[in-house]
PDB file of C-alpha atoms in Angstrom:
ATOM      1  CA  UNK Q 780      -0.013  -0.088   0.046  1.00 45.00           C
ATOM      2  CA  UNK Q 781       1.091   3.458  -0.909  1.00 59.00           C
ATOM      3  CA  UNK Q 782       1.108   5.855   1.944  1.00 80.00           C
ATOM      4  CA  UNK Q 783       1.617   9.184  -0.362  1.00 90.00           C
ATOM      5  CA  UNK Q 784      -1.340  11.481  -0.677  1.00 94.00           C
ATOM      6  CA  UNK Q 785      -3.520  10.638  -3.759  1.00 96.00           C
ATOM      7  CA  UNK Q 786      -5.121  13.324  -6.034  1.00 97.00           C
ATOM      8  CA  UNK Q 787      -8.009  13.352  -8.239  1.00 97.00           C
ATOM      9  CA  UNK Q 788      -8.025  15.153 -11.625  1.00 97.00           C
ATOM     10  CA  UNK Q 789     -11.085  17.288 -11.646  1.00 97.00           C
ATOM     11  CA  UNK Q 790     -10.036  19.711 -14.701  1.00 97.00           C
ATOM     12  CA  UNK Q 791      -9.838  19.022 -18.306  1.00 96.00           C
ATOM     13  CA  UNK Q 792     -13.262  17.520 -18.964  1.00 95.00           C
ATOM     14  CA  UNK Q 793     -13.888  19.632 -21.855  1.00 93.00           C
ATOM     15  CA  UNK Q 794     -10.189  19.271 -23.218  1.00 94.00           C
ATOM     16  CA  UNK Q 795      -9.335  15.720 -22.948  1.00 94.00           C
ATOM     17  CA  UNK Q 796      -7.523  16.184 -19.898  1.00 97.00           C
ATOM     18  CA  UNK Q 797      -5.040  18.462 -18.253  1.00 98.00           C
ATOM     19  CA  UNK Q 798      -1.529  19.503 -19.485  1.00 98.00           C
ATOM     20  CA  UNK Q 799       1.417  17.551 -18.060  1.00 98.00           C
ATOM     21  CA  UNK Q 800       4.999  18.803 -18.150  1.00 98.00           C
ATOM     22  CA  UNK Q 801       8.330  16.936 -17.844  1.00 98.00           C
ATOM     23  CA  UNK Q 802       9.584  19.402 -15.165  1.00 98.00           C
ATOM     24  CA  UNK Q 803       8.395  21.744 -12.449  1.00 97.00           C
ATOM     25  CA  UNK Q 804       8.843  24.905 -14.525  1.00 96.00           C
ATOM     26  CA  UNK Q 805       6.017  26.167 -16.683  1.00 93.00           C
ATOM     27  CA  UNK Q 806       8.421  26.534 -19.686  1.00 96.00           C
ATOM     28  CA  UNK Q 807       9.628  22.690 -19.418  1.00 98.00           C
ATOM     29  CA  UNK Q 808       8.637  20.517 -22.196  1.00 98.00           C
ATOM     30  CA  UNK Q 809       4.728  19.893 -22.607  1.00 98.00           C
ATOM     31  CA  UNK Q 810       3.946  16.032 -22.996  1.00 98.00           C
ATOM     32  CA  UNK Q 811       2.138  14.963 -25.953  1.00 97.00           C
ATOM     33  CA  UNK Q 812      -0.480  13.150 -23.750  1.00 98.00           C
ATOM     34  CA  UNK Q 813      -2.780  14.808 -21.432  1.00 98.00           C
ATOM     35  CA  UNK Q 814      -3.719  13.602 -17.891  1.00 98.00           C
ATOM     36  CA  UNK Q 815      -7.293  12.429 -18.202  1.00 98.00           C
ATOM     37  CA  UNK Q 816     -10.256  13.861 -16.446  1.00 98.00           C
ATOM     38  CA  UNK Q 817     -11.145  11.809 -13.306  1.00 97.00           C
ATOM     39  CA  UNK Q 818      -7.755  10.112 -13.211  1.00 97.00           C
ATOM     40  CA  UNK Q 819      -6.126   9.390  -9.672  1.00 97.00           C
ATOM     41  CA  UNK Q 820      -2.423  10.045  -9.125  1.00 97.00           C
ATOM     42  CA  UNK Q 821      -0.208   9.623  -6.430  1.00 96.00           C
ATOM     43  CA  UNK Q 822       1.919  12.754  -5.195  1.00 96.00           C
ATOM     44  CA  UNK Q 823       5.629  12.287  -5.482  1.00 97.00           C
ATOM     45  CA  UNK Q 824       6.393  15.944  -4.839  1.00 96.00           C
ATOM     46  CA  UNK Q 825       4.479  19.113  -4.159  1.00 96.00           C
ATOM     47  CA  UNK Q 826       6.017  22.506  -4.888  1.00 96.00           C
ATOM     48  CA  UNK Q 827       3.909  25.529  -4.413  1.00 94.00           C
ATOM     49  CA  UNK Q 828       0.998  24.718  -6.835  1.00 94.00           C
ATOM     50  CA  UNK Q 829       2.965  22.302  -8.946  1.00 97.00           C
ATOM     51  CA  UNK Q 830       2.399  18.574  -8.397  1.00 98.00           C
ATOM     52  CA  UNK Q 831       4.903  15.807  -9.412  1.00 98.00           C
ATOM     53  CA  UNK Q 832       2.748  12.780  -9.842  1.00 98.00           C
ATOM     54  CA  UNK Q 833       2.821   9.133 -10.663  1.00 98.00           C
ATOM     55  CA  UNK Q 834      -0.328   7.776 -12.350  1.00 98.00           C
ATOM     56  CA  UNK Q 835      -2.416   5.395 -10.204  1.00 97.00           C
ATOM     57  CA  UNK Q 836      -5.764   4.976 -12.187  1.00 97.00           C
ATOM     58  CA  UNK Q 837      -7.144   6.401 -15.481  1.00 98.00           C
ATOM     59  CA  UNK Q 838      -5.121   7.355 -18.609  1.00 97.00           C
ATOM     60  CA  UNK Q 839      -2.313   9.784 -19.221  1.00 98.00           C
ATOM     61  CA  UNK Q 840       1.602   9.986 -18.789  1.00 98.00           C
ATOM     62  CA  UNK Q 841       2.695   7.733 -16.143  1.00 98.00           C
ATOM     63  CA  UNK Q 842       4.675  10.598 -14.632  1.00 98.00           C
ATOM     64  CA  UNK Q 843       5.003  14.296 -14.959  1.00 98.00           C
ATOM     65  CA  UNK Q 844       4.211  17.647 -13.424  1.00 98.00           C
ATOM     66  CA  UNK Q 845       0.723  19.290 -13.333  1.00 98.00           C
ATOM     67  CA  UNK Q 846      -0.747  22.611 -11.900  1.00 97.00           C
ATOM     68  CA  UNK Q 847      -3.254  22.375  -9.266  1.00 97.00           C
ATOM     69  CA  UNK Q 848      -5.299  25.272 -10.646  1.00 96.00           C
ATOM     70  CA  UNK Q 849      -5.925  27.194 -13.650  1.00 93.00           C
ATOM     71  CA  UNK Q 850      -6.507  30.695 -12.466  1.00 92.00           C
ATOM     72  CA  UNK Q 851      -9.328  30.047  -9.771  1.00 91.00           C
ATOM     73  CA  UNK Q 852     -10.324  26.641 -11.259  1.00 94.00           C
ATOM     74  CA  UNK Q 853      -8.997  23.582  -9.552  1.00 96.00           C
ATOM     75  CA  UNK Q 854      -7.300  21.037 -11.874  1.00 98.00           C
ATOM     76  CA  UNK Q 855      -6.556  18.530  -9.381  1.00 97.00           C
ATOM     77  CA  UNK Q 856      -7.793  18.013  -5.669  1.00 96.00           C
ATOM     78  CA  UNK Q 857      -6.683  15.823  -2.810  1.00 92.00           C
ATOM     79  CA  UNK Q 858      -8.597  12.698  -3.315  1.00 70.00           C
ATOM     80  CA  UNK Q 859      -9.410  12.127   0.343  1.00 64.00           C
ATOM     81  CA  UNK Q 860     -10.599  15.883   0.631  1.00 48.00           C
ATOM     82  CA  UNK Q 861     -12.949  15.611  -2.498  1.00 46.00           C
ATOM     83  CA  UNK Q 862     -14.664  12.697  -0.975  1.00 49.00           C
ATOM     84  CA  UNK Q 863     -15.842  14.802   1.848  1.00 47.00           C
ATOM     85  CA  UNK Q 864     -17.013  17.555  -0.236  1.00 46.00           C
ATOM     86  CA  UNK Q 865     -20.412  18.425   0.613  1.00 46.00           C
ATOM     87  CA  UNK Q 866     -21.221  21.044  -1.965  1.00 45.00           C
TER      88      UNK Q 866
END
């Protein structure tokens, strides 16, 4: 069992997923494949609003960096937190 935090992809429903980059920087190479909406990922590293993940469930690159939000819209949320969301 993996004790690392898990995150759920909530963004990208209308775009076939969210953008994944090779590195933390927003200027690093964007991967051809997007991380699918509703995918579950495991946190490897969290730096500010950038998440280094490993894919657990769903489709997309096995590993990469994604942004937690785009403007005010969340792209990924803590999977545990999202289950207890009452709105």
